[in-house]
PDB file of C-alpha atoms in Angstrom:
ATOM      1  CA  MET A 167      27.723  -6.228 -92.404  1.00 41.00           C
ATOM      2  CA  ASN A 168      24.391  -7.049 -90.651  1.00 49.00           C
ATOM      3  CA  ALA A 169      23.072 -10.672 -90.412  1.00 49.00           C
ATOM      4  CA  GLY A 170      19.729 -10.685 -91.117  1.00 51.00           C
ATOM      5  CA  TYR A 171      16.778 -10.012 -89.118  1.00 54.00           C
ATOM      6  CA  ASP A 172      16.150 -14.104 -89.258  1.00 59.00           C
ATOM      7  CA  ALA A 173      19.550 -14.517 -87.829  1.00 64.00           C
ATOM      8  CA  PRO A 174      20.424 -15.599 -84.038  1.00 70.00           C
ATOM      9  CA  VAL A 175      21.438 -12.847 -81.947  1.00 86.00           C
ATOM     10  CA  GLN A 176      25.098 -12.837 -80.698  1.00 95.00           C
ATOM     11  CA  THR A 177      25.786 -12.489 -77.977  1.00 96.00           C
ATOM     12  CA  PRO A 178      26.419  -8.702 -76.346  1.00 98.00           C
ATOM     13  CA  PRO A 179      29.037  -6.953 -74.503  1.00 98.00           C
ATOM     14  CA  TYR A 180      29.260  -7.316 -71.014  1.00 98.00           C
ATOM     15  CA  ARG A 181      30.839  -4.446 -69.889  1.00 98.00           C
ATOM     16  CA  ILE A 182      30.675  -1.174 -72.014  1.00 98.00           C
ATOM     17  CA  LEU A 183      32.423   2.135 -70.709  1.00 98.00           C
ATOM     18  CA  THR A 184      30.526   5.027 -72.115  1.00 98.00           C
ATOM     19  CA  GLU A 185      31.680   8.858 -71.354  1.00 98.00           C
ATOM     20  CA  ARG A 186      30.204   8.524 -68.111  1.00 98.00           C
ATOM     21  CA  LEU A 187      29.192   5.726 -66.775  1.00 98.00           C
ATOM     22  CA  CYS A 188      30.070   1.656 -66.793  1.00 98.00           C
ATOM     23  CA  ILE A 189      27.177  -0.511 -68.410  1.00 99.00           C
ATOM     24  CA  ARG A 190      27.562  -3.686 -67.682  1.00 98.00           C
ATOM     25  CA  CYS A 191      25.879  -7.016 -66.442  1.00 98.00           C
ATOM     26  CA  TRP A 192      24.748  -7.259 -63.018  1.00 98.00           C
ATOM     27  CA  ALA A 193      26.459  -8.888 -60.200  1.00 97.00           C
ATOM     28  CA  PRO A 194      24.839 -10.357 -56.636  1.00 97.00           C
ATOM     29  CA  THR A 195      27.874  -8.047 -54.812  1.00 97.00           C
ATOM     30  CA  ASP A 196      25.417  -5.064 -56.360  1.00 98.00           C
ATOM     31  CA  ALA A 197      22.222  -5.567 -54.505  1.00 98.00           C
ATOM     32  CA  PRO A 198      23.388  -2.488 -51.787  1.00 97.00           C
ATOM     33  CA  LEU A 199      24.464   0.005 -54.205  1.00 98.00           C
ATOM     34  CA  LEU A 200      21.067  -1.026 -56.162  1.00 98.00           C
ATOM     35  CA  GLN A 201      18.912  -1.057 -52.877  1.00 97.00           C
ATOM     36  CA  ASP A 202      20.263   2.294 -52.678  1.00 98.00           C
ATOM     37  CA  ALA A 203      18.981   3.757 -55.925  1.00 98.00           C
ATOM     38  CA  VAL A 204      15.568   2.096 -55.887  1.00 98.00           C
ATOM     39  CA  GLU A 205      14.603   2.785 -52.082  1.00 97.00           C
ATOM     40  CA  THR A 206      15.517   6.816 -52.682  1.00 98.00           C
ATOM     41  CA  SER A 207      13.212   6.741 -56.218  1.00 98.00           C
ATOM     42  CA  LEU A 208      10.407   5.309 -55.300  1.00 96.00           C
ATOM     43  CA  ALA A 209       8.048   8.223 -56.542  1.00 95.00           C
ATOM     44  CA  HIS A 210       9.621   9.241 -59.347  1.00 96.00           C
ATOM     45  CA  LEU A 211       9.905   4.761 -60.409  1.00 96.00           C
ATOM     46  CA  GLN A 212       6.672   3.853 -59.810  1.00 93.00           C
ATOM     47  CA  PRO A 213       4.422   5.453 -61.914  1.00 92.00           C
ATOM     48  CA  TRP A 214       5.991   3.191 -65.077  1.00 93.00           C
ATOM     49  CA  MET A 215       7.779   0.786 -63.607  1.00 94.00           C
ATOM     50  CA  PRO A 216       5.935  -2.412 -62.850  1.00 91.00           C
ATOM     51  CA  TRP A 217       8.717  -3.928 -60.779  1.00 92.00           C
ATOM     52  CA  ALA A 218       9.162  -0.818 -58.640  1.00 93.00           C
ATOM     53  CA  HIS A 219       4.894  -1.899 -57.375  1.00 89.00           C
ATOM     54  CA  ASP A 220       6.530  -4.631 -54.661  1.00 88.00           C
ATOM     55  CA  GLU A 221       9.461  -2.572 -53.845  1.00 92.00           C
ATOM     56  CA  PRO A 222      10.891  -1.694 -50.848  1.00 92.00           C
ATOM     57  CA  ARG A 223      12.054  -5.313 -50.975  1.00 93.00           C
ATOM     58  CA  PRO A 224      14.708  -7.598 -48.651  1.00 95.00           C
ATOM     59  CA  CYS A 225      18.449  -6.755 -50.163  1.00 94.00           C
ATOM     60  CA  ALA A 226      18.653 -10.894 -49.173  1.00 96.00           C
ATOM     61  CA  ALA A 227      15.568 -11.307 -51.852  1.00 96.00           C
ATOM     62  CA  ARG A 228      17.412  -8.683 -54.486  1.00 96.00           C
ATOM     63  CA  VAL A 229      20.279 -10.527 -53.954  1.00 98.00           C
ATOM     64  CA  GLU A 230      18.694 -13.278 -55.503  1.00 97.00           C
ATOM     65  CA  LEU A 231      17.149 -10.839 -57.702  1.00 97.00           C
ATOM     66  CA  LEU A 232      20.624 -10.046 -59.691  1.00 98.00           C
ATOM     67  CA  ARG A 233      21.323 -13.689 -59.505  1.00 98.00           C
ATOM     68  CA  GLY A 234      18.405 -13.948 -61.814  1.00 98.00           C
ATOM     69  CA  PHE A 235      19.946 -11.819 -64.032  1.00 98.00           C
ATOM     70  CA  ARG A 236      23.290 -12.524 -64.135  1.00 98.00           C
ATOM     71  CA  GLY A 237      21.767 -16.226 -65.156  1.00 97.00           C
ATOM     72  CA  ALA A 238      19.508 -15.367 -67.582  1.00 98.00           C
ATOM     73  CA  PHE A 239      22.443 -13.169 -69.609  1.00 98.00           C
ATOM     74  CA  ASP A 240      24.677 -16.400 -69.002  1.00 97.00           C
ATOM     75  CA  LEU A 241      21.510 -18.431 -70.782  1.00 97.00           C
ATOM     76  CA  ASP A 242      21.558 -16.105 -73.765  1.00 96.00           C
ATOM     77  CA  ARG A 243      18.164 -15.480 -72.369  1.00 97.00           C
ATOM     78  CA  ASP A 244      17.560 -12.347 -71.964  1.00 97.00           C
ATOM     79  CA  TYR A 245      20.119  -8.929 -71.406  1.00 98.00           C
ATOM     80  CA  VAL A 246      20.216  -6.747 -68.350  1.00 98.00           C
ATOM     81  CA  TYR A 247      22.298  -4.318 -67.120  1.00 98.00           C
ATOM     82  CA  GLY A 248      22.941  -2.155 -64.422  1.00 98.00           C
ATOM     83  CA  LEU A 249      23.501   1.134 -65.235  1.00 98.00           C
ATOM     84  CA  LEU A 250      26.765   2.663 -62.654  1.00 98.00           C
ATOM     85  CA  ASP A 251      29.908   5.653 -62.798  1.00 98.00           C
ATOM     86  CA  ARG A 252      32.468   4.809 -64.196  1.00 98.00           C
ATOM     87  CA  ASP A 253      33.990   4.385 -60.655  1.00 97.00           C
ATOM     88  CA  GLU A 254      31.000   2.026 -59.536  1.00 98.00           C
ATOM     89  CA  ARG A 255      30.203   3.092 -56.330  1.00 97.00           C
ATOM     90  CA  GLU A 256      27.257   4.010 -57.540  1.00 98.00           C
ATOM     91  CA  VAL A 257      23.866   2.853 -59.416  1.00 98.00           C
ATOM     92  CA  VAL A 258      22.914   5.017 -61.479  1.00 98.00           C
ATOM     93  CA  GLY A 259      20.392   3.184 -63.101  1.00 98.00           C
ATOM     94  CA  GLY A 260      19.187  -0.144 -64.718  1.00 98.00           C
ATOM     95  CA  SER A 261      18.401  -0.932 -68.924  1.00 98.00           C
ATOM     96  CA  GLY A 262      19.045  -4.215 -70.870  1.00 98.00           C
ATOM     97  CA  LEU A 263      18.657  -5.770 -74.364  1.00 98.00           C
ATOM     98  CA  HIS A 264      15.412  -7.521 -74.193  1.00 98.00           C
ATOM     99  CA  THR A 265      14.740 -10.685 -76.240  1.00 97.00           C
ATOM    100  CA  ARG A 266      10.799 -10.454 -76.284  1.00 95.00           C
ATOM    101  CA  VAL A 267      10.496  -8.544 -79.548  1.00 96.00           C
ATOM    102  CA  GLY A 268      11.115 -11.634 -81.933  1.00 92.00           C
ATOM    103  CA  GLU A 269      13.763 -12.562 -84.299  1.00 91.00           C
ATOM    104  CA  GLY A 270      16.587 -10.451 -84.750  1.00 93.00           C
ATOM    105  CA  ALA A 271      15.461  -7.426 -83.475  1.00 97.00           C
ATOM    106  CA  LEU A 272      16.594  -6.726 -79.526  1.00 98.00           C
ATOM    107  CA  GLU A 273      14.364  -4.419 -77.158  1.00 98.00           C
ATOM    108  CA  ILE A 274      15.775  -1.615 -75.064  1.00 98.00           C
ATOM    109  CA  GLY A 275      14.407   0.090 -72.021  1.00 97.00           C
ATOM    110  CA  TYR A 276      15.749   2.040 -69.477  1.00 98.00           C
ATOM    111  CA  TRP A 277      15.422   3.715 -65.646  1.00 98.00           C
ATOM    112  CA  ILE A 278      17.058   6.485 -63.856  1.00 98.00           C
ATOM    113  CA  ARG A 279      17.769   6.288 -60.130  1.00 98.00           C
ATOM    114  CA  ALA A 280      15.489  10.098 -58.859  1.00 98.00           C
ATOM    115  CA  SER A 281      18.780  12.027 -58.235  1.00 98.00           C
ATOM    116  CA  ARG A 282      20.298  12.002 -61.396  1.00 98.00           C
ATOM    117  CA  VAL A 283      17.821  12.225 -63.470  1.00 97.00           C
ATOM    118  CA  GLY A 284      17.570  15.505 -66.168  1.00 97.00           C
ATOM    119  CA  LYS A 285      22.028  14.415 -67.056  1.00 98.00           C
ATOM    120  CA  GLY A 286      21.663  12.457 -70.024  1.00 98.00           C
ATOM    121  CA  LEU A 287      22.586   8.747 -68.805  1.00 98.00           C
ATOM    122  CA  ALA A 288      19.337   7.600 -70.268  1.00 98.00           C
ATOM    123  CA  THR A 289      20.409   9.170 -73.514  1.00 98.00           C
ATOM    124  CA  GLU A 290      24.149   7.796 -73.464  1.00 98.00           C
ATOM    125  CA  ALA A 291      23.212   4.435 -72.289  1.00 98.00           C
ATOM    126  CA  THR A 292      20.474   3.470 -74.858  1.00 98.00           C
ATOM    127  CA  ALA A 293      22.507   5.308 -77.859  1.00 98.00           C
ATOM    128  CA  ALA A 294      25.013   2.605 -76.799  1.00 98.00           C
ATOM    129  CA  LEU A 295      23.406   0.052 -76.519  1.00 98.00           C
ATOM    130  CA  ALA A 296      21.513   0.165 -79.991  1.00 98.00           C
ATOM    131  CA  ARG A 297      25.091   0.364 -81.775  1.00 98.00           C
ATOM    132  CA  VAL A 298      26.529  -2.541 -79.550  1.00 98.00           C
ATOM    133  CA  ALA A 299      22.610  -3.929 -80.662  1.00 98.00           C
ATOM    134  CA  PHE A 300      23.656  -3.699 -83.908  1.00 98.00           C
ATOM    135  CA  ALA A 301      27.345  -3.633 -83.768  1.00 98.00           C
ATOM    136  CA  VAL A 302      27.650  -6.764 -81.336  1.00 98.00           C
ATOM    137  CA  CYS A 303      25.178  -8.041 -81.758  1.00 97.00           C
ATOM    138  CA  GLY A 304      24.392  -7.856 -85.412  1.00 97.00           C
ATOM    139  CA  VAL A 305      19.942  -7.515 -84.902  1.00 97.00           C
ATOM    140  CA  ASP A 306      17.859  -5.940 -88.064  1.00 97.00           C
ATOM    141  CA  ARG A 307      15.755  -4.182 -85.811  1.00 98.00           C
ATOM    142  CA  VAL A 308      16.075  -2.611 -81.758  1.00 98.00           C
ATOM    143  CA  GLU A 309      13.135  -0.858 -80.719  1.00 98.00           C
ATOM    144  CA  ILE A 310      12.210   1.152 -77.582  1.00 98.00           C
ATOM    145  CA  HIS A 311       8.009   0.730 -76.166  1.00 98.00           C
ATOM    146  CA  VAL A 312       7.109   3.881 -73.734  1.00 97.00           C
ATOM    147  CA  ASP A 313       4.612   4.664 -71.863  1.00 96.00           C
ATOM    148  CA  PRO A 314       2.625   7.987 -73.973  1.00 96.00           C
ATOM    149  CA  ALA A 315       2.540   9.710 -70.421  1.00 94.00           C
ATOM    150  CA  ASN A 316       6.205   9.618 -70.071  1.00 96.00           C
ATOM    151  CA  GLU A 317       6.958  12.682 -71.497  1.00 97.00           C
ATOM    152  CA  ALA A 318      11.378  11.918 -70.792  1.00 96.00           C
ATOM    153  CA  SER A 319      10.954   8.481 -71.673  1.00 98.00           C
ATOM    154  CA  LEU A 320       9.258   9.659 -74.906  1.00 98.00           C
ATOM    155  CA  ARG A 321      12.312  12.390 -75.722  1.00 98.00           C
ATOM    156  CA  ILE A 322      15.029   9.815 -75.887  1.00 98.00           C
ATOM    157  CA  PRO A 323      14.423   7.685 -78.887  1.00 98.00           C
ATOM    158  CA  ARG A 324      12.854  11.097 -80.773  1.00 98.00           C
ATOM    159  CA  ARG A 325      16.383  12.495 -79.504  1.00 98.00           C
ATOM    160  CA  LEU A 326      18.133   9.284 -81.278  1.00 98.00           C
ATOM    161  CA  GLY A 327      16.651   9.210 -84.691  1.00 98.00           C
ATOM    162  CA  PHE A 328      14.103   5.685 -83.680  1.00 98.00           C
ATOM    163  CA  ALA A 329      10.751   6.441 -85.485  1.00 98.00           C
ATOM    164  CA  GLU A 330       7.763   6.386 -84.029  1.00 98.00           C
ATOM    165  CA  GLU A 331       5.758   4.202 -85.562  1.00 97.00           C
ATOM    166  CA  ALA A 332       2.903   3.172 -83.694  1.00 97.00           C
ATOM    167  CA  THR A 333       0.231   3.922 -80.295  1.00 97.00           C
ATOM    168  CA  LEU A 334      -0.004  -0.354 -79.636  1.00 96.00           C
ATOM    169  CA  ARG A 335      -3.786   0.405 -76.552  1.00 96.00           C
ATOM    170  CA  ARG A 336      -2.729  -2.132 -73.517  1.00 92.00           C
ATOM    171  CA  ARG A 337       0.459  -3.313 -74.191  1.00 90.00           C
ATOM    172  CA  LEU A 338       2.140  -2.703 -71.148  1.00 92.00           C
ATOM    173  CA  PRO A 339       1.648  -4.046 -68.069  1.00 87.00           C
ATOM    174  CA  PRO A 340      -0.551  -2.704 -65.939  1.00 85.00           C
ATOM    175  CA  GLY A 341       0.432   0.103 -63.775  1.00 74.00           C
ATOM    176  CA  ARG A 342      -0.401   1.178 -59.798  1.00 70.00           C
ATOM    177  CA  ALA A 343      -4.020   1.910 -61.455  1.00 70.00           C
ATOM    178  CA  GLY A 344      -4.096  -1.900 -61.954  1.00 77.00           C
ATOM    179  CA  ALA A 345      -4.633  -2.219 -65.867  1.00 85.00           C
ATOM    180  CA  PRO A 346      -2.995  -2.329 -68.900  1.00 91.00           C
ATOM    181  CA  ARG A 347      -1.000   0.898 -70.508  1.00 93.00           C
ATOM    182  CA  ASP A 348      -0.490   1.484 -74.058  1.00 96.00           C
ATOM    183  CA  ALA A 349       2.688   1.854 -75.652  1.00 96.00           C
ATOM    184  CA  VAL A 350       4.450   4.530 -78.277  1.00 98.00           C
ATOM    185  CA  VAL A 351       6.666   1.778 -80.428  1.00 98.00           C
ATOM    186  CA  PHE A 352       9.799   3.810 -81.845  1.00 98.00           C
ATOM    187  CA  THR A 353      11.545   1.160 -83.901  1.00 98.00           C
ATOM    188  CA  LEU A 354      15.702   1.746 -85.349  1.00 98.00           C
ATOM    189  CA  PHE A 355      16.606  -0.633 -88.415  1.00 98.00           C
ATOM    190  CA  ALA A 356      20.514  -1.670 -88.697  1.00 97.00           C
ATOM    191  CA  GLY A 357      20.201   0.030 -92.443  1.00 97.00           C
ATOM    192  CA  GLU A 358      18.934   3.877 -90.381  1.00 98.00           C
ATOM    193  CA  ALA A 359      21.678   4.211 -87.922  1.00 98.00           C
ATOM    194  CA  ALA A 360      23.575   6.495 -89.721  1.00 97.00           C
ATOM    195  CA  GLY A 361      23.673   9.872 -89.468  1.00 95.00           C
ATOM    196  CA  THR A 362      22.648   9.218 -85.743  1.00 98.00           C
ATOM    197  CA  GLN A 363      23.500  10.042 -82.438  1.00 97.00           C
ATOM    198  CA  VAL A 364      23.532   5.930 -81.890  1.00 98.00           C
ATOM    199  CA  ALA A 365      26.141   5.440 -84.822  1.00 98.00           C
ATOM    200  CA  THR A 366      28.189   7.301 -83.392  1.00 97.00           C
ATOM    201  CA  ALA A 367      28.010   6.454 -80.176  1.00 98.00           C
ATOM    202  CA  PRO A 368      31.920   6.812 -77.919  1.00 98.00           C
ATOM    203  CA  LEU A 369      31.808   4.138 -76.463  1.00 98.00           C
ATOM    204  CA  GLU A 370      34.770   0.180 -75.519  1.00 98.00           C
ATOM    205  CA  ALA A 371      32.647  -2.950 -75.292  1.00 98.00           C
ATOM    206  CA  TYR A 372      33.768  -5.841 -73.567  1.00 98.00           C
ATOM    207  CA  ASP A 373      32.735  -9.270 -73.544  1.00 97.00           C
ATOM    208  CA  ALA A 374      33.071 -11.831 -70.912  1.00 96.00           C
ATOM    209  CA  ALA A 375      36.520 -12.625 -71.064  1.00 97.00           C
ATOM    210  CA  GLY A 376      37.437  -9.546 -70.510  1.00 97.00           C
ATOM    211  CA  ALA A 377      38.456  -8.859 -74.802  1.00 97.00           C
ATOM    212  CA  ARG A 378      37.672  -6.114 -76.446  1.00 98.00           C
ATOM    213  CA  VAL A 379      35.001  -6.310 -78.775  1.00 97.00           C
ATOM    214  CA  LEU A 380      33.468  -3.066 -79.783  1.00 98.00           C
TER     215      LEU A 380
END
């Protein structure tokens, strides 16, 4: 049962297993795997991911970045996840449950390394994270914001049953051209999830102590 729109967000799982993915909180030791995923995907990422404009960066800087992600997760400030294959030998992308969209809500973002694009991994991860957001975190609303030119990313919320609410002008961080980008805002409410892929996404979810929570 959802706690209501003004209820505080509960800490999401630290580790989520889906059919093909291990979705988990980053650790500093993931830096080499993340380095490989990013540096082999720069041409694919830079049109859409503002952080990719600062790449490549030294591995030592990436360690500090991952320490920051882990610290924010532990302090319930923001929840950034690595997407790894099930044996955790390869980073296939990144995602997150972001707290920047207000009380009682979380925003999902995602990226996939170039070599694994087109295999449905972003859809699999997004469905799992949305289910966790409702069932574990107790939010009433999940949002996804997408550049209107990013056709591949637009297909994911549509496939999962999110409603397309609006295109907001100049709401995303600047791209390579230096100007803020428009954002297509998709929303799914807890009461609307039944009957969507989100409600039935197969997963196992575990907290920081390794106890199963879903």
